[in-house]
PDB file of C-alpha atoms in Angstrom:
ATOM      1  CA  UNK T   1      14.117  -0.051 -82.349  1.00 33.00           C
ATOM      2  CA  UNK T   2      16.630   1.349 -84.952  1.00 36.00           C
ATOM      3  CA  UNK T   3      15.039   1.773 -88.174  1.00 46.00           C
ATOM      4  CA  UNK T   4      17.519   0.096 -90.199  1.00 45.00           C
ATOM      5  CA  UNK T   5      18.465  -2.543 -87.307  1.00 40.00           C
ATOM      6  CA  UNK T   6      15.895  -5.156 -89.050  1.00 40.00           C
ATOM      7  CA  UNK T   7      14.526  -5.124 -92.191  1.00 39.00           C
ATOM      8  CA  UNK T   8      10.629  -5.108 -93.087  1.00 43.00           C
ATOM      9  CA  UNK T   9       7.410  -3.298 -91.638  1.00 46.00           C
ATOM     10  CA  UNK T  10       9.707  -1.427 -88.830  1.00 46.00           C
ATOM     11  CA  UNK T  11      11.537   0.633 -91.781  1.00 47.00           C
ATOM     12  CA  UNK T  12       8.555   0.748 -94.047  1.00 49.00           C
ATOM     13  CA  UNK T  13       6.998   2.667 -90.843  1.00 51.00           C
ATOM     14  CA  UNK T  14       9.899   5.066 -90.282  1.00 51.00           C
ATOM     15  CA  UNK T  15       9.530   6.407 -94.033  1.00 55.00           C
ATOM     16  CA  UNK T  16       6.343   7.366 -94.023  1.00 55.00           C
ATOM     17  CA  UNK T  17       7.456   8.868 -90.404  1.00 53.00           C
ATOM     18  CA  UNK T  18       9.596  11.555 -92.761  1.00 52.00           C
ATOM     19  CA  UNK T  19       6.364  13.135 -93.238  1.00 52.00           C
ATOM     20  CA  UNK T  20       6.388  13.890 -89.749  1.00 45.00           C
ATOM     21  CA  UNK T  21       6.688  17.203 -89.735  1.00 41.00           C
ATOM     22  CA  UNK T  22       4.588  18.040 -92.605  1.00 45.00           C
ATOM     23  CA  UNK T  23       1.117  20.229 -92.519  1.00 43.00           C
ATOM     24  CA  UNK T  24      -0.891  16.506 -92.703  1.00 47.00           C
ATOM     25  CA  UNK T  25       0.711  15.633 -89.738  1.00 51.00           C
ATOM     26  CA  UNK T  26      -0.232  18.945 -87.783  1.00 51.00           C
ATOM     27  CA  UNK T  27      -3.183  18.586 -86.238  1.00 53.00           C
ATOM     28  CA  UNK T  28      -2.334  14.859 -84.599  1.00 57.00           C
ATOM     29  CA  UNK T  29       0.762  16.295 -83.196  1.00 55.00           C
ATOM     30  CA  UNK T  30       0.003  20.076 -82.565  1.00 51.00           C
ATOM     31  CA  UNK T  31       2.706  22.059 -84.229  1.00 44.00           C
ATOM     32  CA  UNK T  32       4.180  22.595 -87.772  1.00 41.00           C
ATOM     33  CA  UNK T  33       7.689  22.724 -88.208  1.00 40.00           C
ATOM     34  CA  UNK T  34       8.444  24.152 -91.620  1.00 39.00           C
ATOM     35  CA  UNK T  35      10.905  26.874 -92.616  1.00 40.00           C
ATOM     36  CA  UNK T  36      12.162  29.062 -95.298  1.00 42.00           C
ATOM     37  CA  UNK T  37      15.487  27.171 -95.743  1.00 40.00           C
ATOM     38  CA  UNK T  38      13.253  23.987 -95.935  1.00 40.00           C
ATOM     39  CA  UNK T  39      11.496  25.179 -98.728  1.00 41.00           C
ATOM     40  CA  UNK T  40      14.988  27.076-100.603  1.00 42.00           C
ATOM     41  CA  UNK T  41      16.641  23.353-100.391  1.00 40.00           C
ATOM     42  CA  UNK T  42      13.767  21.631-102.209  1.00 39.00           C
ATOM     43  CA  UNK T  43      15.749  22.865-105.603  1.00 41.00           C
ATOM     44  CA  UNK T  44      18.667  21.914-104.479  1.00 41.00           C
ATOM     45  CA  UNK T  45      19.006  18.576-106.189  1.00 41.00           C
ATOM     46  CA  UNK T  46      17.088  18.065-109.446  1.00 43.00           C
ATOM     47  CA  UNK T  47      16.598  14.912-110.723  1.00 45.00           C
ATOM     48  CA  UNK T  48      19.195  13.085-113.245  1.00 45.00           C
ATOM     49  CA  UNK T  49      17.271   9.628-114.210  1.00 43.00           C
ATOM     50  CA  UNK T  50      18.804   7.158-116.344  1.00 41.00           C
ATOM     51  CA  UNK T  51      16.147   5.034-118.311  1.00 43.00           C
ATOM     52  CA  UNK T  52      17.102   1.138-117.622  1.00 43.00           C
ATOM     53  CA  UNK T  53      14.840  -0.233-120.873  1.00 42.00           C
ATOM     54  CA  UNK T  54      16.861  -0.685-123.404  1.00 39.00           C
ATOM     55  CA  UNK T  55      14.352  -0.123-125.355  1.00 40.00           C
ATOM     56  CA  UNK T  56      12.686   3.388-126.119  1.00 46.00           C
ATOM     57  CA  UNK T  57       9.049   3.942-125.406  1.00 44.00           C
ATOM     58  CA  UNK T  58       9.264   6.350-128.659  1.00 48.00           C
ATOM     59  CA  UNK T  59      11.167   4.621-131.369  1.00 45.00           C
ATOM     60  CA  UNK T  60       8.623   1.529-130.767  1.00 43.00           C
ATOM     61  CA  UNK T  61       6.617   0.502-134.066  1.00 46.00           C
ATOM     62  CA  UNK T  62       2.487  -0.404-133.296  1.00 50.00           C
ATOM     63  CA  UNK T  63       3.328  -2.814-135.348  1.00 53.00           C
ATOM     64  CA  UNK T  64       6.303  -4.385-133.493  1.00 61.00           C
ATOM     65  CA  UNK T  65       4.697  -7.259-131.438  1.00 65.00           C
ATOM     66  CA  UNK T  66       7.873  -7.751-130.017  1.00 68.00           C
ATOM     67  CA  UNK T  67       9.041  -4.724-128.679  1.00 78.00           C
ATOM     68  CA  UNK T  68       6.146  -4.126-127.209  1.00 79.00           C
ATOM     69  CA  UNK T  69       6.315  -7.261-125.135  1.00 83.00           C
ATOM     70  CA  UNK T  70       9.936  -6.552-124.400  1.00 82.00           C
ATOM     71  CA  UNK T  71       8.064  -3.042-122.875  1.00 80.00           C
ATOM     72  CA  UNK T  72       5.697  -4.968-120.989  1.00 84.00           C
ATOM     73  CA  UNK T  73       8.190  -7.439-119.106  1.00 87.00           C
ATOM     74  CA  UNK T  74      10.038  -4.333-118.269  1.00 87.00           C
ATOM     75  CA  UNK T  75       7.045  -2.281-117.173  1.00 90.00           C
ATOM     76  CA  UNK T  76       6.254  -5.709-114.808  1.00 92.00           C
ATOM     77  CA  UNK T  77       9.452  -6.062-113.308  1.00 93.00           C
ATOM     78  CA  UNK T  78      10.056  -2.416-112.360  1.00 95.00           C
ATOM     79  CA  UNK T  79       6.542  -2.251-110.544  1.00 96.00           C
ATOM     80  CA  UNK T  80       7.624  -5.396-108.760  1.00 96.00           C
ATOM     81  CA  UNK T  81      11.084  -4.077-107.955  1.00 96.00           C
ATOM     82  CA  UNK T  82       9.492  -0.944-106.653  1.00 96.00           C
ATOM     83  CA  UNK T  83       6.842  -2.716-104.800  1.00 96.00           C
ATOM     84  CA  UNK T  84       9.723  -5.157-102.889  1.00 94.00           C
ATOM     85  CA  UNK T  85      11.320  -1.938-102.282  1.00 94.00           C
ATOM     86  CA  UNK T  86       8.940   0.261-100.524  1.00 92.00           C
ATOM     87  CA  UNK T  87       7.613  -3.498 -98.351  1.00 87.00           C
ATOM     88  CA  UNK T  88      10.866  -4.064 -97.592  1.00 83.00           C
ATOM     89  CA  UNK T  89      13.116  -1.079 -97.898  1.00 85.00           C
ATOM     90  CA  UNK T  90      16.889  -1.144 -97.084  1.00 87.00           C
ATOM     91  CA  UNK T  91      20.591   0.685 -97.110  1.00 91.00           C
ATOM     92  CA  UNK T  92      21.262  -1.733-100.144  1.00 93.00           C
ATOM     93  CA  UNK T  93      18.839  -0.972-101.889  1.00 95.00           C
ATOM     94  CA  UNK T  94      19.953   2.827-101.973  1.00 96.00           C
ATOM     95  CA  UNK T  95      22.068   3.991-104.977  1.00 97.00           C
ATOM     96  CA  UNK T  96      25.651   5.992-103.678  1.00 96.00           C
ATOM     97  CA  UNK T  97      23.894   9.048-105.389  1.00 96.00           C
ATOM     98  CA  UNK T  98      20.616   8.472-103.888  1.00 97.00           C
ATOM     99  CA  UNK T  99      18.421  11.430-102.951  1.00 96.00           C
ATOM    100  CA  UNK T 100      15.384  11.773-101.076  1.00 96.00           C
ATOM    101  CA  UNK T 101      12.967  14.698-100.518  1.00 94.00           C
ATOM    102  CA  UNK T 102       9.548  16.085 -99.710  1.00 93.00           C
ATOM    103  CA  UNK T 103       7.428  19.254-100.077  1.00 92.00           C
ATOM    104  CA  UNK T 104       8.828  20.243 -96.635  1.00 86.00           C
ATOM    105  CA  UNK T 105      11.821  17.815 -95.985  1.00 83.00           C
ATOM    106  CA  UNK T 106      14.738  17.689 -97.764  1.00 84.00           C
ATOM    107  CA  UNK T 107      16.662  16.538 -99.949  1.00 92.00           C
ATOM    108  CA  UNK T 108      18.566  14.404 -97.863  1.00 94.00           C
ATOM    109  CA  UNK T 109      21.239  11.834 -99.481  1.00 95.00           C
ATOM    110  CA  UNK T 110      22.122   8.607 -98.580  1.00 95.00           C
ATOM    111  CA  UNK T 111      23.899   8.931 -95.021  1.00 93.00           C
ATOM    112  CA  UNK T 112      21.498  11.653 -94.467  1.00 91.00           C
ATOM    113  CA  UNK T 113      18.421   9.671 -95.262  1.00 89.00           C
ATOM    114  CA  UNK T 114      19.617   6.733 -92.948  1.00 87.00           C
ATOM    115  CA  UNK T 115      20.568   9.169 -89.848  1.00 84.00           C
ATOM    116  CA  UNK T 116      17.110  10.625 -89.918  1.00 78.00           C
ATOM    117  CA  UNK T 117      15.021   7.029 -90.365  1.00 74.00           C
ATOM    118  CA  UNK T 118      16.701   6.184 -87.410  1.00 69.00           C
ATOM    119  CA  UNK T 119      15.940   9.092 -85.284  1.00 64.00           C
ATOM    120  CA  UNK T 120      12.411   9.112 -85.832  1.00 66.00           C
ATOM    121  CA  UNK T 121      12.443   5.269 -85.361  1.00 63.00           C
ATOM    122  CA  UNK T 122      14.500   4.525 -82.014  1.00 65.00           C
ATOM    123  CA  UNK T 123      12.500   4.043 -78.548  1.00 73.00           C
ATOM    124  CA  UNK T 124       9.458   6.318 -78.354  1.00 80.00           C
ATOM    125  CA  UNK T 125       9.796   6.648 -82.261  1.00 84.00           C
ATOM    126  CA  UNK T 126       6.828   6.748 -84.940  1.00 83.00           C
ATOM    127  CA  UNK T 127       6.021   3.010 -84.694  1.00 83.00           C
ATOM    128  CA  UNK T 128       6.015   3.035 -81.003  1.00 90.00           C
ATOM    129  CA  UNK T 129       3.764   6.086 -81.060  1.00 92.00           C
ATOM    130  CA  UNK T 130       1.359   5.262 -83.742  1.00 93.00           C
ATOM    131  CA  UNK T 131       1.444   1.128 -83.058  1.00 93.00           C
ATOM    132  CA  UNK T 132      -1.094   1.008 -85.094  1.00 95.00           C
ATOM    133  CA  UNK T 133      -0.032   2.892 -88.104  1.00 92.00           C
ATOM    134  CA  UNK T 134      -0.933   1.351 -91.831  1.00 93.00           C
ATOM    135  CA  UNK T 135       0.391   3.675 -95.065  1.00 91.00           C
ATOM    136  CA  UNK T 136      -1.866   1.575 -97.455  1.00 94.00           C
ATOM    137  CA  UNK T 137      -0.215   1.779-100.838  1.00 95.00           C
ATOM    138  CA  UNK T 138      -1.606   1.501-103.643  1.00 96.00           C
ATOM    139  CA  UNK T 139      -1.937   2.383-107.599  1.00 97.00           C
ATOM    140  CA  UNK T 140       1.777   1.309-109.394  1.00 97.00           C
ATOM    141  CA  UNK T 141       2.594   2.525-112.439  1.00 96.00           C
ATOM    142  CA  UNK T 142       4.899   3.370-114.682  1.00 95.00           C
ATOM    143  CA  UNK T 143       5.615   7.126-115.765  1.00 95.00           C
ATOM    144  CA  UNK T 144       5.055   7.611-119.142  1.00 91.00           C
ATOM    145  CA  UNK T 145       7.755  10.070-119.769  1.00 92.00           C
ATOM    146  CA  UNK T 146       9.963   8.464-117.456  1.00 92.00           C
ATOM    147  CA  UNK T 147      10.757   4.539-118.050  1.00 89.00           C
ATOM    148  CA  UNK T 148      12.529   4.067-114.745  1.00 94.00           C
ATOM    149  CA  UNK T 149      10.382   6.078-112.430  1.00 96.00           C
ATOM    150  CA  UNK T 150       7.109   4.313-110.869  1.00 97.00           C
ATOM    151  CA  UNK T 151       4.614   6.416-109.137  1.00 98.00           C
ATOM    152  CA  UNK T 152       2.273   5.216-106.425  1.00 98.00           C
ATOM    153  CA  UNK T 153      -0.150   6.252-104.006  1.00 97.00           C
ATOM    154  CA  UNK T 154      -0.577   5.801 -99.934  1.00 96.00           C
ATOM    155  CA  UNK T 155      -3.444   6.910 -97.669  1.00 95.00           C
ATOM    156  CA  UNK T 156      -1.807   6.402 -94.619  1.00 93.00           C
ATOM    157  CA  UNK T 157      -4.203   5.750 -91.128  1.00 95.00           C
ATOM    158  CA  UNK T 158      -3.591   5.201 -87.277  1.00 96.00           C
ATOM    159  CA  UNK T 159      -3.850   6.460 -83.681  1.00 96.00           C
ATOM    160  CA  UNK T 160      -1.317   8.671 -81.606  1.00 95.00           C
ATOM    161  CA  UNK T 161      -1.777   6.991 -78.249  1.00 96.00           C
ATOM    162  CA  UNK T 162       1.864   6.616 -77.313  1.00 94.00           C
ATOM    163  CA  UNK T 163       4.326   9.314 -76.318  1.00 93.00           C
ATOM    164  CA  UNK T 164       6.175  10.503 -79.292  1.00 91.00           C
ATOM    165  CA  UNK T 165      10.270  11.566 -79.088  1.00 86.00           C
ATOM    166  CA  UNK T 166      10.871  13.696 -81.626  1.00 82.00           C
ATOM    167  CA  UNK T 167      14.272  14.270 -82.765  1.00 74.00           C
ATOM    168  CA  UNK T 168      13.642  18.450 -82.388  1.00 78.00           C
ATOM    169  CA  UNK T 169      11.101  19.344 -80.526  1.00 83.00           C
ATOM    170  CA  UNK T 170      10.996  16.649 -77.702  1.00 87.00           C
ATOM    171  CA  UNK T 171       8.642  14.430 -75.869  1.00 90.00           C
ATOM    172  CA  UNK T 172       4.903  14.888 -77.329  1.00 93.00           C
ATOM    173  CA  UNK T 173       2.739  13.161 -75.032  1.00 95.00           C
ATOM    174  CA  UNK T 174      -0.224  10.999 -76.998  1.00 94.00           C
ATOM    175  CA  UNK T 175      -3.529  12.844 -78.104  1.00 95.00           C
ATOM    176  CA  UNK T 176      -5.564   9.664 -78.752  1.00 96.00           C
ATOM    177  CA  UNK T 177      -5.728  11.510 -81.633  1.00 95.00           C
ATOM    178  CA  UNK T 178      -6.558   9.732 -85.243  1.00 95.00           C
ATOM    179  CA  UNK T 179      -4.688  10.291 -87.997  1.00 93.00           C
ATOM    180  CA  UNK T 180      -6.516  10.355 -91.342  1.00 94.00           C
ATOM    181  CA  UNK T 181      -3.820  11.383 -93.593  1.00 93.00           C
ATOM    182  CA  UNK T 182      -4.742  12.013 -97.499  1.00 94.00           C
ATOM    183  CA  UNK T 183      -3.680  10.585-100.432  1.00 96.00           C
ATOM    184  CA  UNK T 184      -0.049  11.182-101.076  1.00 96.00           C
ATOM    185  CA  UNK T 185       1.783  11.020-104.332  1.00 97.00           C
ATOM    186  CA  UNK T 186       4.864   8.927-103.812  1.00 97.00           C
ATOM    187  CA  UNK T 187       7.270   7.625-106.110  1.00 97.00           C
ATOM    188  CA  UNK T 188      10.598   6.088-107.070  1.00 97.00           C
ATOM    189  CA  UNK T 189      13.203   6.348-109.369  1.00 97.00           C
ATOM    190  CA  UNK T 190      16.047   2.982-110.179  1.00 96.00           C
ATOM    191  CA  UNK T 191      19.601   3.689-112.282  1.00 94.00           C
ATOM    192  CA  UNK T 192      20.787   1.084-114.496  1.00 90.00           C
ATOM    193  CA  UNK T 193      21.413  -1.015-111.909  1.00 92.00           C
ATOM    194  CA  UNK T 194      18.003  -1.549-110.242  1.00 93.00           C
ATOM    195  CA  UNK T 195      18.981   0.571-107.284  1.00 96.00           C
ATOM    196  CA  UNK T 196      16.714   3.388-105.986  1.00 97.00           C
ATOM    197  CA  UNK T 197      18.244   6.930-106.557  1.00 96.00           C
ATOM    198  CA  UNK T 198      15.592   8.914-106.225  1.00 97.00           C
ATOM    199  CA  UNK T 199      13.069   8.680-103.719  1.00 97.00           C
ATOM    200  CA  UNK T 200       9.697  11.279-103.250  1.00 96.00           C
ATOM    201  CA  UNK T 201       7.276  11.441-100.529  1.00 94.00           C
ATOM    202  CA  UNK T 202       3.984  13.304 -99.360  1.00 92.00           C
ATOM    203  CA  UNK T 203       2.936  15.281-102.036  1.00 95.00           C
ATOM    204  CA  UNK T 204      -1.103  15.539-101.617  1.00 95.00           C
ATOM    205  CA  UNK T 205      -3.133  15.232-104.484  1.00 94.00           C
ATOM    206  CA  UNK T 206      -6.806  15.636-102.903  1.00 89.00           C
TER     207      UNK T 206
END
């Protein structure tokens, strides 16, 4: 299964497969993959966000009932956007400019992002070798400094009992081994159009 051939849990499986070869996947899969040019690219790319309220958090009287309920529709829909997004993730919902990365992937842009989901989600992929794999998200917010960027959290669980094809090393053949991975720091980031730029994944906060 393609990760981007249907739409729904498959793909929401292959991104938190990104992770794959990060340090909390290391002991369910036996190696670490991680080198010096990984970590040289990760400031390759910094972040241009464009804030999609029309309103600004700052200029916003306590007073002014009715910007701040303008502030609170917005804050709503944006954790709802991002929350269809990261269910149900897809190539349209990726801005042209759209950038992804990780404390030891990345960044990857758009083409590059798709290529890889789709490695690590064909036959013998992540969902085939963790079939039981949750990411169990959680905690939506808004950032405070950053109107269009909405943070959230995923503690993601399963079992390695399938034989795992990854796209560089090979066949790893199942462990049985559980994988209790910790809380993660995820977020994403929309333009003015409502379409995910900026995407971050697996940064470890405990």
């Amino acid at each position: 299964m393609m990760c981007f051939s249907h739409y729904g849990r498959p793909i929401l499986l292959c991104i938190a497969a990104i992770s794959i070869i990060s340090l909390s996947w290391s002991p369910v899969l036996g190696f670490t993959l991680i080198t010096p040019l990984q970590r040289k690219h990760l400031s390759l790319y910094p972040r241009q966000s464009t804030a999609i309220f029309s309103t600004d958090y700052n200029s916003v009287s306590k007073n002014d009932n009715n910007d701040k309920e303008a502030i609170a529709e917005a804050t709503t829909e944006l954790i709802e956007r991002a929350k269809e997004y990261v269910a149900n993730p897809t190539p349209n919902d990726l801005a042209d400019d759209f950038i992804f990365r990780g404390p030891v992937i990345g960044p990857l842009n758009k083409k590059d992002f798709v290529a890889t989901l789709s490695s690590v989600g064909g036959p013998g992929g992540i969902t085939d070798a963790f079939p039981d794999l949750e990411v169990n998200q959680f905690g939506f917010s808004i950032d405070p400094t950053e109107p269009n960027r909405v943070w959230y959290f995923e503690r993601p669980r399963g079992t390695f009992t399938e034989t795992f094809n990854h796209p560089i090393v090979g066949e790893i053949e199942p462990t049985g081994a559980a994988y209790v991975g910790p809380p993660e720091a995820r977020s994403v980031v929309f333009d003015d159009n409502k379409k995910v730029r900026y995407q971050s994944v697996g940064y470890v906060v405990d």
